[in-house]
Coordinates of C-alpha atoms and ligand atoms in Angstrom, one line a residue:
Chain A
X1 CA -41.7 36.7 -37.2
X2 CA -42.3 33.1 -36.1
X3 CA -40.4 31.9 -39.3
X4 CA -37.4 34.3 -38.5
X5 CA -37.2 33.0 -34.7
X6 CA -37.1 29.6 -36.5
X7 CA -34.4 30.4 -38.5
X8 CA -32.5 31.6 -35.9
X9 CA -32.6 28.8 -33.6
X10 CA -31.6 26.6 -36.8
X11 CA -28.4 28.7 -37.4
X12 CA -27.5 28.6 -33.3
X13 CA -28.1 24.7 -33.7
X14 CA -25.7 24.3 -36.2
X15 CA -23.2 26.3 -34.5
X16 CA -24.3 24.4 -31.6
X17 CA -23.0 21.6 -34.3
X18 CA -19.4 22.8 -34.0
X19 CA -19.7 23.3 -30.1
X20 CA -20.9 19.8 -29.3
X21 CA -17.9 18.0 -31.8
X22 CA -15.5 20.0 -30.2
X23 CA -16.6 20.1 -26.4
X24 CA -17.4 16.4 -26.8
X25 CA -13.9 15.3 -28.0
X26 CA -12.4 17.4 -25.2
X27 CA -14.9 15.3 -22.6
X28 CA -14.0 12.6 -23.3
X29 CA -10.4 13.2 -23.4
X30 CA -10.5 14.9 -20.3
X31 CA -12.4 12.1 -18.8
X32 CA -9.8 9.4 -19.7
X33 CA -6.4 11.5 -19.6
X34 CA -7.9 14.0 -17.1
X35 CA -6.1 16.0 -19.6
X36 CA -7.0 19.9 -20.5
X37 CA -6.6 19.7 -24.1
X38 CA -6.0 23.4 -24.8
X39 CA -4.9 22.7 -28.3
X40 CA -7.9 21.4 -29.6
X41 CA -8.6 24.6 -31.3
X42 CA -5.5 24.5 -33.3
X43 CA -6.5 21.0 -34.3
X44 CA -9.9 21.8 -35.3
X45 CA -8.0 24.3 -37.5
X46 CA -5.7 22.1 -38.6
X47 CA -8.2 19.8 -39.7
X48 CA -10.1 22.7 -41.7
X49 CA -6.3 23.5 -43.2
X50 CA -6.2 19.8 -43.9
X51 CA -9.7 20.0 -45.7
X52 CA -8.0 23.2 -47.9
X53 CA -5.0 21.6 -48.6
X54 CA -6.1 18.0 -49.7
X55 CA -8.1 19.9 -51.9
X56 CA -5.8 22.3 -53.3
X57 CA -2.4 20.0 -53.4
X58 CA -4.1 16.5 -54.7
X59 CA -7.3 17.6 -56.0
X60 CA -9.6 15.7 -53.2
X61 CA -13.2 16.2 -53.2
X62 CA -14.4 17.6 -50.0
X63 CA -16.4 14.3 -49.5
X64 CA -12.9 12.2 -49.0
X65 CA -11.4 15.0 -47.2
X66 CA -14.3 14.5 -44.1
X67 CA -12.2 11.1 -44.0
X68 CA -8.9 11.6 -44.4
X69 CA -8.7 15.3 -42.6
X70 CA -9.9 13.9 -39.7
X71 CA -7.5 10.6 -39.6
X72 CA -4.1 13.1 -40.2
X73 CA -5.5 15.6 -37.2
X74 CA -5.6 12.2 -35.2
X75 CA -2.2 11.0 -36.5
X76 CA -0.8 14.4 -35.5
X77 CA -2.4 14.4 -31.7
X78 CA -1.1 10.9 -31.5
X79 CA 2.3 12.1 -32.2
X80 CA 2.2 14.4 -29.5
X81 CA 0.4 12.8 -27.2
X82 CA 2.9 10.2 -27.1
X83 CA 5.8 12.1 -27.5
X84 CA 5.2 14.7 -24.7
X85 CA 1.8 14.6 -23.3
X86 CA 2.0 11.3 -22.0
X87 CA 5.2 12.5 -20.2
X88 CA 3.4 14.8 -18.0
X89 CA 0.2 12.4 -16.8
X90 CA 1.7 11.4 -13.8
X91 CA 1.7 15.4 -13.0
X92 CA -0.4 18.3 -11.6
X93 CA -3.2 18.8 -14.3
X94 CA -1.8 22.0 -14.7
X95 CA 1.4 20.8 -16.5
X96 CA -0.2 20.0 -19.5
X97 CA -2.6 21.9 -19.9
X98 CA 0.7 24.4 -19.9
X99 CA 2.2 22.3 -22.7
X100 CA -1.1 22.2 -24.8
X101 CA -1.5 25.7 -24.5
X102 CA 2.1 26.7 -25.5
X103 CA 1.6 23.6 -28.9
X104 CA -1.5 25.5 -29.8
X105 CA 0.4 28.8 -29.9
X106 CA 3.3 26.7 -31.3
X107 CA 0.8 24.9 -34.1
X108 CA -1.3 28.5 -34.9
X109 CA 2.1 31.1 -35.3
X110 CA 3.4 28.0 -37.9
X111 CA 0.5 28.2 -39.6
X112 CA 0.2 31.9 -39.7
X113 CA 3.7 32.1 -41.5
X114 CA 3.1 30.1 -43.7
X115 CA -0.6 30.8 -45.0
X116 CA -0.5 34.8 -43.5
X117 CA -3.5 36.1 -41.1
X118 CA -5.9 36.4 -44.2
X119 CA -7.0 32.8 -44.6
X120 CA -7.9 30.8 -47.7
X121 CA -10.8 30.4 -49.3
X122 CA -12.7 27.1 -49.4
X123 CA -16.2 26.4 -51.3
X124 CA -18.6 23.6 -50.4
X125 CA -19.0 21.1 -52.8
X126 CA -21.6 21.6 -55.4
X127 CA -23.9 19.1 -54.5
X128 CA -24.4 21.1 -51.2
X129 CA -24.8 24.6 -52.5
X130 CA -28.5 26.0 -52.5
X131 CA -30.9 25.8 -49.9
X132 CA -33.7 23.0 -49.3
X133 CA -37.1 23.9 -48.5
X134 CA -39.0 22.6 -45.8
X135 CA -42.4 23.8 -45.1
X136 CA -42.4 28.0 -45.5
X137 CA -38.9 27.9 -44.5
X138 CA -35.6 27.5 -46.8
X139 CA -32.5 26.2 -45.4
X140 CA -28.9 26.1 -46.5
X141 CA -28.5 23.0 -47.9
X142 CA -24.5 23.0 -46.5
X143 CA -26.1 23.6 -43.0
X144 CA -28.5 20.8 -43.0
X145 CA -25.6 18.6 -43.8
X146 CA -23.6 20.1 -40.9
X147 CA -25.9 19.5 -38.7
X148 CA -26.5 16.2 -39.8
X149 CA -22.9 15.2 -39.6
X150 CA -22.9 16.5 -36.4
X151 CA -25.8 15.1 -34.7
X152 CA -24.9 11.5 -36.2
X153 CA -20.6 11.9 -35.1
X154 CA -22.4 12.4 -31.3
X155 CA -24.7 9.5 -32.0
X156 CA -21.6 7.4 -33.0
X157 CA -19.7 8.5 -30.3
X158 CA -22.5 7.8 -27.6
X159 CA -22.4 4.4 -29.3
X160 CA -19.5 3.4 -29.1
X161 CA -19.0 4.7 -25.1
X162 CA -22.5 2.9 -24.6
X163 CA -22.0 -0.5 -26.3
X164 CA -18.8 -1.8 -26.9
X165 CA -15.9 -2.7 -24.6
X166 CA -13.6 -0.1 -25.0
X167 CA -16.7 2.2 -24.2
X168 CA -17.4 0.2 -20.7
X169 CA -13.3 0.6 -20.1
X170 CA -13.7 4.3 -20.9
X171 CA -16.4 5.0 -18.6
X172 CA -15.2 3.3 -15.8
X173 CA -11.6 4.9 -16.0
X174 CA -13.2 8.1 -16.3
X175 CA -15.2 7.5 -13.3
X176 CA -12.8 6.0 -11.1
X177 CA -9.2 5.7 -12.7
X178 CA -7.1 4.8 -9.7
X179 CA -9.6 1.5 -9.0
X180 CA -10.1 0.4 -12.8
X181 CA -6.6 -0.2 -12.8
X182 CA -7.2 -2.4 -9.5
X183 CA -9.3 -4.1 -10.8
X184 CA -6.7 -5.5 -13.6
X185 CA -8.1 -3.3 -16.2
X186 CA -5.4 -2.2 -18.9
X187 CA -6.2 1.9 -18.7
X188 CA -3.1 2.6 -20.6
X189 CA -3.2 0.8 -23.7
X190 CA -6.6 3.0 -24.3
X191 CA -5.6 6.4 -23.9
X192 CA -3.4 6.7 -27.0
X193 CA -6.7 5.5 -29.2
X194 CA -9.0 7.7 -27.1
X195 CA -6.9 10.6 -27.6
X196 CA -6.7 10.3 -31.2
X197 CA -10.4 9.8 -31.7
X198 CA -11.4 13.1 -29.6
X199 CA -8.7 15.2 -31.5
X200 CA -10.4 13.2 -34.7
X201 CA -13.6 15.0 -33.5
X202 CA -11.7 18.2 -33.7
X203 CA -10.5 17.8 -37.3
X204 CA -13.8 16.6 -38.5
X205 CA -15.5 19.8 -37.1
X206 CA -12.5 21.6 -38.7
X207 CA -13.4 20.2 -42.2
X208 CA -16.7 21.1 -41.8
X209 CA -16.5 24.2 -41.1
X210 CA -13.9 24.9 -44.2
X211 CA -16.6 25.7 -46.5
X212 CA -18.7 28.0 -44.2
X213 CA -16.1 30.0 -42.0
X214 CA -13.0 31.6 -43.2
X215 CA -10.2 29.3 -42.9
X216 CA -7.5 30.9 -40.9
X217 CA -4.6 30.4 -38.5
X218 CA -6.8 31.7 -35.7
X219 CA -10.0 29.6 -36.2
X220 CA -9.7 27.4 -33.5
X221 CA -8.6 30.0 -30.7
X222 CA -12.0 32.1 -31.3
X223 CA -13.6 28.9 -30.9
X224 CA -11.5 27.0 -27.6
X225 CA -12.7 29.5 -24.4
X226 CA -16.5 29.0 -25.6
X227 CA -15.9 25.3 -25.8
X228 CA -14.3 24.8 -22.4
X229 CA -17.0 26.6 -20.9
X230 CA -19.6 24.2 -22.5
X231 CA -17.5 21.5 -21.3
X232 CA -17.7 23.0 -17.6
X233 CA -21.6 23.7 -17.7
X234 CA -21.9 19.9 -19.1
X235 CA -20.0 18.6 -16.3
X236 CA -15.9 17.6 -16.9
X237 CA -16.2 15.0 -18.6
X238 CA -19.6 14.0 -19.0
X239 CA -20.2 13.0 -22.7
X240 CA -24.4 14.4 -22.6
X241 CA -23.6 16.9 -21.0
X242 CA -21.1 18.2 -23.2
X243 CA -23.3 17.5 -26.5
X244 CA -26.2 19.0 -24.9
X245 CA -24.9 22.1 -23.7
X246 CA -23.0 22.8 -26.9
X247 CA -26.3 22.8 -28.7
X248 CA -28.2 24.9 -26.2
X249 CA -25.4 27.4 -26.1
X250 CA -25.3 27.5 -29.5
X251 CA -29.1 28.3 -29.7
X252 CA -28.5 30.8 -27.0
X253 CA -25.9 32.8 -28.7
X254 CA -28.0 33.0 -31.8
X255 CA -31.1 34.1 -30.5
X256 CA -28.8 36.9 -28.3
X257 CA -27.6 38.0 -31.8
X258 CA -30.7 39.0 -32.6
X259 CA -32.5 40.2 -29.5
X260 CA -29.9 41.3 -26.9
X261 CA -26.7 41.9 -29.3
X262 CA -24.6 43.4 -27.0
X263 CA -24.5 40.5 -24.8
X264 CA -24.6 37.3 -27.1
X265 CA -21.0 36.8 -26.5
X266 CA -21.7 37.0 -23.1
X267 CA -24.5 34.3 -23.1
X268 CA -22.3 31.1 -22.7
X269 CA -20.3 33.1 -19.1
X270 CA -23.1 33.9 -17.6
X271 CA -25.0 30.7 -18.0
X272 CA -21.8 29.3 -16.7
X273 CA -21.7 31.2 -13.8
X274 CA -25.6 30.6 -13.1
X275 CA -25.5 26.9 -13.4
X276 CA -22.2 26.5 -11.6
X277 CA -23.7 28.3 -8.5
X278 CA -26.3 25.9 -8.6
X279 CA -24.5 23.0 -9.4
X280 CA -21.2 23.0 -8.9
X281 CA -20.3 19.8 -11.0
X282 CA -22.1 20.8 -13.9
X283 CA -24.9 19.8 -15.2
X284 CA -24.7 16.1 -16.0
X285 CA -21.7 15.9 -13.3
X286 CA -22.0 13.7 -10.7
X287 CA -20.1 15.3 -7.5
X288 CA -17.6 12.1 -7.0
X289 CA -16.8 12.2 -10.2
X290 CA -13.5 13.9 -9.6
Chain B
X1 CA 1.1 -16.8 1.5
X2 CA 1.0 -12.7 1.9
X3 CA 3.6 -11.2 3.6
X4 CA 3.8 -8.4 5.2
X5 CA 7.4 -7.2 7.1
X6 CA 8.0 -3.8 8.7
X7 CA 5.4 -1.8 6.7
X8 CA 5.9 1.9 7.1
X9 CA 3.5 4.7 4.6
X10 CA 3.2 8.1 5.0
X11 CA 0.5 10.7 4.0
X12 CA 3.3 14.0 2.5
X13 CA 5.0 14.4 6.0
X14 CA 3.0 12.6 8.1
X15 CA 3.8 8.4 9.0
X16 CA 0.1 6.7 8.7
X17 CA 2.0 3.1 9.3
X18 CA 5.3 2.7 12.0
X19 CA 5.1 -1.4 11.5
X20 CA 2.9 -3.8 10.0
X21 CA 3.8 -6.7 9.9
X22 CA 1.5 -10.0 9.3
X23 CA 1.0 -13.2 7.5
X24 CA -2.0 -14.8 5.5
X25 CA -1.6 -18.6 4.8
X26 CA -3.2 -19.4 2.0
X27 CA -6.5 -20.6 2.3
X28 CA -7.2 -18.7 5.4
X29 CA -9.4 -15.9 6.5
X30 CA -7.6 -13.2 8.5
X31 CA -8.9 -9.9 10.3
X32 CA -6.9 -6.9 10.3
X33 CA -8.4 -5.2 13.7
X34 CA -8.2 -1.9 15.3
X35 CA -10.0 1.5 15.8
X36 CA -11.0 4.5 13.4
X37 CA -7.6 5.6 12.2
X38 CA -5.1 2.7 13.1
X39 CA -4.3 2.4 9.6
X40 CA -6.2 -0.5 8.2
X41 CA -7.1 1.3 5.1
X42 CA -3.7 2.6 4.5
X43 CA -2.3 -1.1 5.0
X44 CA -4.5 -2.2 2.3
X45 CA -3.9 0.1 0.0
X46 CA -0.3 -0.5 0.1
X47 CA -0.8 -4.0 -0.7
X48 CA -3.3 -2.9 -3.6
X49 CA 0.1 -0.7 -4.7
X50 CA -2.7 2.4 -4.4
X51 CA -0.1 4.2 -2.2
X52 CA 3.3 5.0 -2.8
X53 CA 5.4 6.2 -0.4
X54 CA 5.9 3.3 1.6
X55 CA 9.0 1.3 2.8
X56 CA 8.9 -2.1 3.5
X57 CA 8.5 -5.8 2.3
X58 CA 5.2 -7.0 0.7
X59 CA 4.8 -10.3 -0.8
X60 CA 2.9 -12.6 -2.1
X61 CA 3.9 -16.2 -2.8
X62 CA 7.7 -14.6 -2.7
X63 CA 6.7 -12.0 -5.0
X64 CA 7.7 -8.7 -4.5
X65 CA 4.8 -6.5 -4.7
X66 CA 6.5 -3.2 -3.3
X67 CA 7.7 -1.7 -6.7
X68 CA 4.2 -2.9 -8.7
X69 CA 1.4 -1.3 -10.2
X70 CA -2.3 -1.8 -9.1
X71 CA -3.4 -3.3 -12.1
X72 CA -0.1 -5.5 -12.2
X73 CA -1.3 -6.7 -8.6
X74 CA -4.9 -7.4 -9.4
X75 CA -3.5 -9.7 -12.3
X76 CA -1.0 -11.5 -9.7
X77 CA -4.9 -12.0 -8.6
X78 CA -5.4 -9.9 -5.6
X79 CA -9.0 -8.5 -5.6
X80 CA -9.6 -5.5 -3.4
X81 CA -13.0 -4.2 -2.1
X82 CA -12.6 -1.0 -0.8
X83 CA -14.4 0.5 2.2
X84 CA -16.6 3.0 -0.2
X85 CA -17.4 -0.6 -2.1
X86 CA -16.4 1.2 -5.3
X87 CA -19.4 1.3 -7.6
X88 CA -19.6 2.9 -10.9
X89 CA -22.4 5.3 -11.4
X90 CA -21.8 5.1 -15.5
X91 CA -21.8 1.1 -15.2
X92 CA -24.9 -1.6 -14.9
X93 CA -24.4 -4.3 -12.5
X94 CA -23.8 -6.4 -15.2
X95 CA -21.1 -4.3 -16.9
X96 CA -19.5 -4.6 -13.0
X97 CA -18.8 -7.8 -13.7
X98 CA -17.7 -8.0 -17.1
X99 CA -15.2 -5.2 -16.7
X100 CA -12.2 -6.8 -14.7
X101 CA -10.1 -9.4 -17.0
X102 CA -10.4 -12.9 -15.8
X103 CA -6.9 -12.9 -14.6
X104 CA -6.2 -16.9 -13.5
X105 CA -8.2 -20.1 -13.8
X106 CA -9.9 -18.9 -10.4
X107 CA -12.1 -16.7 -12.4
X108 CA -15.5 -17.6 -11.7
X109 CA -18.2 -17.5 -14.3
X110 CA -21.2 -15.5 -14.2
X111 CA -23.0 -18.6 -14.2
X112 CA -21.6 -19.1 -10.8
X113 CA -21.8 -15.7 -10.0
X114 CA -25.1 -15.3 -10.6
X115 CA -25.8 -18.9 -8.5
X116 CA -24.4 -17.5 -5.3
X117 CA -25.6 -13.6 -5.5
X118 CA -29.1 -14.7 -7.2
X119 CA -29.6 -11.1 -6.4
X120 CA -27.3 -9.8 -9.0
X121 CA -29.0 -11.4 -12.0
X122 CA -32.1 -10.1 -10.9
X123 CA -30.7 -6.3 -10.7
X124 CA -28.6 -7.3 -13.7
X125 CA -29.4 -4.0 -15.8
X126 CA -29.6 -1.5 -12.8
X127 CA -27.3 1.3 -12.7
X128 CA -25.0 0.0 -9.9
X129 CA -25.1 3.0 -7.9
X130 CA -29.0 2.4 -8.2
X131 CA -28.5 -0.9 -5.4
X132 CA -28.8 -0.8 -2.2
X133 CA -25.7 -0.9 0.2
X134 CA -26.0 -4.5 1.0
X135 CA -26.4 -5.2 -2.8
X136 CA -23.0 -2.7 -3.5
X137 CA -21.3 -5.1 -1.3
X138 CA -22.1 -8.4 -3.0
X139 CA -21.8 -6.5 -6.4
X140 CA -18.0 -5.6 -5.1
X141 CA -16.9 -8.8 -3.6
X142 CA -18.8 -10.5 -6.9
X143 CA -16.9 -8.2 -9.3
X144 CA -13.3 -9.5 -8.1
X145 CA -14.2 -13.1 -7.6
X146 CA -15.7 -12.8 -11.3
X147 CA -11.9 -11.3 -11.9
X148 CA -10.6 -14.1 -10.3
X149 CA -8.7 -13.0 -7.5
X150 CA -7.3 -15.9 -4.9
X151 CA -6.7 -12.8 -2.3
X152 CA -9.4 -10.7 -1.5
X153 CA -9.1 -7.5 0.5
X154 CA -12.5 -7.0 2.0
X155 CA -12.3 -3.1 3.6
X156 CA -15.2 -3.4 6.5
X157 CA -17.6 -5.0 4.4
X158 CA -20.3 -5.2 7.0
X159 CA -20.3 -1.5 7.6
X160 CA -23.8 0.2 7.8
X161 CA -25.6 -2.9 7.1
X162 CA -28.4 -4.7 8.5
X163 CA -28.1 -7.7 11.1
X164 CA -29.6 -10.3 8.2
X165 CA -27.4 -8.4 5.6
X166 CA -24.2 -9.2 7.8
X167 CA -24.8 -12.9 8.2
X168 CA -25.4 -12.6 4.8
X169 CA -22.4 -11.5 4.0
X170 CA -20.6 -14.2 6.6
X171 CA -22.0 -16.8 4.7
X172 CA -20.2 -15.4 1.0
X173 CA -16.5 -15.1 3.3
X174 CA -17.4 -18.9 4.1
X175 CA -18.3 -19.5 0.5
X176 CA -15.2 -17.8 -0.4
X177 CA -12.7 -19.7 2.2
X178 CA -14.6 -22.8 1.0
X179 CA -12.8 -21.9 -2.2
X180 CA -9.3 -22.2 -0.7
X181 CA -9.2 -18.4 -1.2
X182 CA -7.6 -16.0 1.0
X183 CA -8.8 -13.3 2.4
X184 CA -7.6 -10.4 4.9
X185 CA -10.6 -8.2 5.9
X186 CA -10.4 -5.2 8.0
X187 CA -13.5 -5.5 10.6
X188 CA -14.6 -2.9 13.2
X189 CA -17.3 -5.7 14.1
X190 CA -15.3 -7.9 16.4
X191 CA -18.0 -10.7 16.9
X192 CA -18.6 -10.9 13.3
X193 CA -14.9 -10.8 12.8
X194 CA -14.9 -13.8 15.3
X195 CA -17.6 -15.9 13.2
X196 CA -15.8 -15.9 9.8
X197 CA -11.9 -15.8 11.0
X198 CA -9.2 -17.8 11.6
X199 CA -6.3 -15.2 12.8
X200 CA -6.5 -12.0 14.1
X201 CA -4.3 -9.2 13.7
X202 CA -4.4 -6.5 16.5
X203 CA -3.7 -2.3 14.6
X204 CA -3.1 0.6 16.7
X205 CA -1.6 3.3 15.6
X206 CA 0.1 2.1 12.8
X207 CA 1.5 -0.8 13.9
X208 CA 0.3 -4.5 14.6
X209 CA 0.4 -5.2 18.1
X210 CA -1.1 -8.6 18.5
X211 CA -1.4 -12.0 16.2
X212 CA -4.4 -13.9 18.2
X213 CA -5.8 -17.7 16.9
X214 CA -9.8 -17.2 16.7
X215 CA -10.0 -19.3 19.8
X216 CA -8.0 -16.6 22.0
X217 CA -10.3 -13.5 20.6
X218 CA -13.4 -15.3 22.0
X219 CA -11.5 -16.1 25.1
X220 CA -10.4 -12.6 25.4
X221 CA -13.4 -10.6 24.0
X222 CA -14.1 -8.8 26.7
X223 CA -10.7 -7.6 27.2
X224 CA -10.5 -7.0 23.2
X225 CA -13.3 -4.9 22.9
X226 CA -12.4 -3.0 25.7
X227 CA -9.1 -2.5 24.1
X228 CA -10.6 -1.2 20.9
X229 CA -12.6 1.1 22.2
X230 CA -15.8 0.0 20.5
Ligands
ATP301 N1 -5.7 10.9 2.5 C1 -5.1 11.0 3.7 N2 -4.3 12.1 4.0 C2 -3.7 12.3 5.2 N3 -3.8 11.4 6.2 C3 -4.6 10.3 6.0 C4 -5.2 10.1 4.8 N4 -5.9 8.9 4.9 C5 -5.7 8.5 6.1 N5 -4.9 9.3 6.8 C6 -4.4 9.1 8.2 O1 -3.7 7.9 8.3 C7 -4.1 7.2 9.5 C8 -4.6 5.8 9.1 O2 -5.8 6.0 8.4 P1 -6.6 4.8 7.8 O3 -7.7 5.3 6.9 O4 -5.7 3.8 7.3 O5 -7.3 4.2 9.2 P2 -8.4 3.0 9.3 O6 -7.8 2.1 10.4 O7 -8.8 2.5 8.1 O8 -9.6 3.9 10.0 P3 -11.1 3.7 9.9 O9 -11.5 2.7 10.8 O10 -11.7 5.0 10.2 O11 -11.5 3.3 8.5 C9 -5.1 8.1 10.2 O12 -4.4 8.8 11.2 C10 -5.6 9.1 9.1 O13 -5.9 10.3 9.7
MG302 MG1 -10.6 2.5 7.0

């Protein structure tokens, strides 16, 4: 009984895994571009197609394609963003998040003619099948890894926003853009590079999800509408509130599975209503954050 | 030398500024004066290049600052301090100062920073929203002196502050002038303005009505205050 409830709150953390890569890449692009990234599924995608096809065209071992997927999802975003994105920033929100929407429809009908609806198979590398036993329990060892990969990509992340400069430059722009640029501080020659590095986010969950979820044109746009909400109950923007909430939701929705299946998909809405009615910026939003 | 000619701004379809016009010699400390809603903030904020649908000359030391952006302003080394003071939540009092370039050989060192706002080094690793108002203001006017500005914009600096806070805060404009910096500050405190100024410029509705020496304001206080309503 007690080992099941374990396990379950294992597998909603490592879904929670894939929630708090993707919902933190889209905070903190939000925070610095106040952009709505709506393609971010159809990167993460792309990055689990990158994974496949590394693979399959030049024979690279999954290990080098956690590297290099990533690296050509962010060399794609950049491309966009600063072909058209960048276009639009002096605009309503609403304009991109228009364009993103329509290049994520654009990215996922491309790669539905060409690879079909089915999806392609991708194994996890043998060093990772099996399970590992801890205590009573045994876990997948591919899961473990997951959630290690994960849980060290947000401590990364958090370190670099934390300690170095272009950390200090992103918070503060995020926080108040209009006077960080008053203040003499070059906002613009970041936002290409923070882009890219939240898309990067993206991709890596992408390849890490190749080996455990069918890799398919449509991926990413299950994925997106549970990700923004995390990103709303974290707060727009905020980078612990984004990583937290992905993991709780993620526990949340497993545990539902089990005890109240009718509503798990349900579980990340209404805790988005619930907290937004009780804090309206999120929860680690700060009000004047806007 | 800032320059200010004929300075109109509007808010969509409504006109927040008819005419400002005023000069700052370098070197000196000038008030911008009026009641709630004359348009002291907007006039700064134009100068900052924070507002853009204006019409007008702006200048400093004969450049054009009309058709700039804020951060190209704050490196011609104009330093604003806004009226909200501007803190970062996300940032330490330290991080404060080390996040504006040093944009001239004005910028001051945190050595010297932390000499004249001993404070500051003390709270060095506070959250800066964590200080207290008075300390938000030093932290603000530190933060673009650290930058390096030679104009400061100081947006009511006194306001809501205690009596010892406020001389306190004299005492740094002195510091500052003492500096051959230049600063225009927007004051609804007419006898502080008086302490720490060597022009004032008269706002009422949008457009500057007076240009007094300090001598005349504390002839005429009376009369002034009257006039501003406060
Ligand atoms: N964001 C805004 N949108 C529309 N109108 C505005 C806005 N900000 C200011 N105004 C208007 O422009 C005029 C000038 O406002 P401004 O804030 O510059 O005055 P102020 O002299 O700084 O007043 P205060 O002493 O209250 O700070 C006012 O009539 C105000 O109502
Ligand atoms: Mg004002």
């Amino acid at each position: 009984m007690i080992e099941n409830l374990l396990l379950q709150v294992f597998n909603g953390l490592v879904n929670g895994a894939f929630y708090a890569l993707l919902s933190l890449g889209l905070a903190v692009i939000f925070g610095m571009l106040r952009v709505i990234n709506f393609m971010h599924g159809a990167l993460y995608m792309l990055g689990a197609f990158g994974a496949y096809l590394l693979t399959a065209w030049w024979g690279l071992p999954f290990w080098w394609t956690l590297l290099a997927a990533p690296i050509l999802v962010a060399a794609i975003g950049l491309v966009f963003e600063r072909l058209l994105l960048r276009r639009l920033y002096d605009a309503d929100l609403l304009y991109n998040l228009l364009l993103t929407f329509g290049l994520a429809l654009a990215i996922q009908d491309a790669m539905r003619i060409r690879f079909g609806m089915q999806g392609v198979p991708y194994g996890a590398p043998a060093a990772l099948q099996g399970a590992v036993e801890i205590g009573p329990l045994l876990f997948p060892a591919y899961r473990l890894f997951v959630l290690a990969v994960s849980v060290l990509a947000c401590l990364g992340t958090w370190w670099l926003i934390d300690r170095t400069r272009a950390g200090l430059i992103i918070r503060a722009a995020t926080e108040r853009p209009m006077l960080t640029r008053a203040l003499g501080v070059d906002v613009d020659r970041w936002i290409p590079a923070v882009f890219a590095f939240g898309v990067a986010l993206a991709g890596l969950a992408g390849v890490l999800a190749a080996p455990m979820r069918n890799v398919s044109p449509v991926m990413g746009a299950d994925l997106i509408i549970t990700t923004f909400a995390i990103v709303v109950i974290g707060g727009m923007g905020s980078i612990l509130g984004s990583v937290v909430t992905g993991f709780i939701v993620g526990v949340l929705e497993a545990l539902g599975a089990v005890y109240y299946p009718s509503a798990a998909n349900l579980v990340v809405f209404i805790l988005m209503a619930a907290i937004l009615l009780v804090r309206p910026a999120g929860l680690f939003g700060s009000a004047d954050a806007g | 030398m800032l320059e200010v000619e004929h300075l109109e701004a509007w808010y969509g379809e409504g006109q927040a500024l008819h005419d400002v016009s005023l000069r700052v010699r370098t070197g000196e400390v000038a008030t911008l004066v009026g009641r709630n809603g004359a348009g002291k903030t907007t006039t700064l904020r134009c100068i900052m290049g924070m507002h853009r649908n204006i019409r007008g000359r702006i200048a400093l030391d004969g450049v054009d600052l009309t058709r700039l952006s804020p951060q190209r302003i704050a490196r011609l080394g104009v330093g604003y301090v806004q009226d909200d003071r501007g803190i970062y939540g996300s940032l330490s009092v330290l991080e404060h100062l080390l996040l504006p370039p040093a944009v001239s050989e004005h910028a001051w060192t945190l050595e010297k920073i932390f000499e004249v706002f001993p404070i500051l080094r003390e709270r060095a690793r506070y959250p800066g929203t964590r200080l207290s108002g008075g300390e938000q203001q030093m932290l603000a006017i530190a933060r673009v002196l650290r930058m390096g500005a030679r104009l400061l914009l100081l947006d009511e600096p006194t306001e809501g502050l205690a009596p010892t806070l406020i001389h306190r805060i004299g005492e740094i404009i002195q510091d500052i002038k003492a500096h051959r910096l230049t600063v225009l500050l927007v004051e609804q405190n007419l006898r502080f303005a008086t302490t720490v100024a060597d022009r004032h410029h008269l706002i009422a509705d949008g457009r500057t009505v007076e240009d007094l020496a300090n001598e005349e304001v504390v002839r005429r206080e009376h009369q002034l205050l009257e006039y501003l309503g406060v």
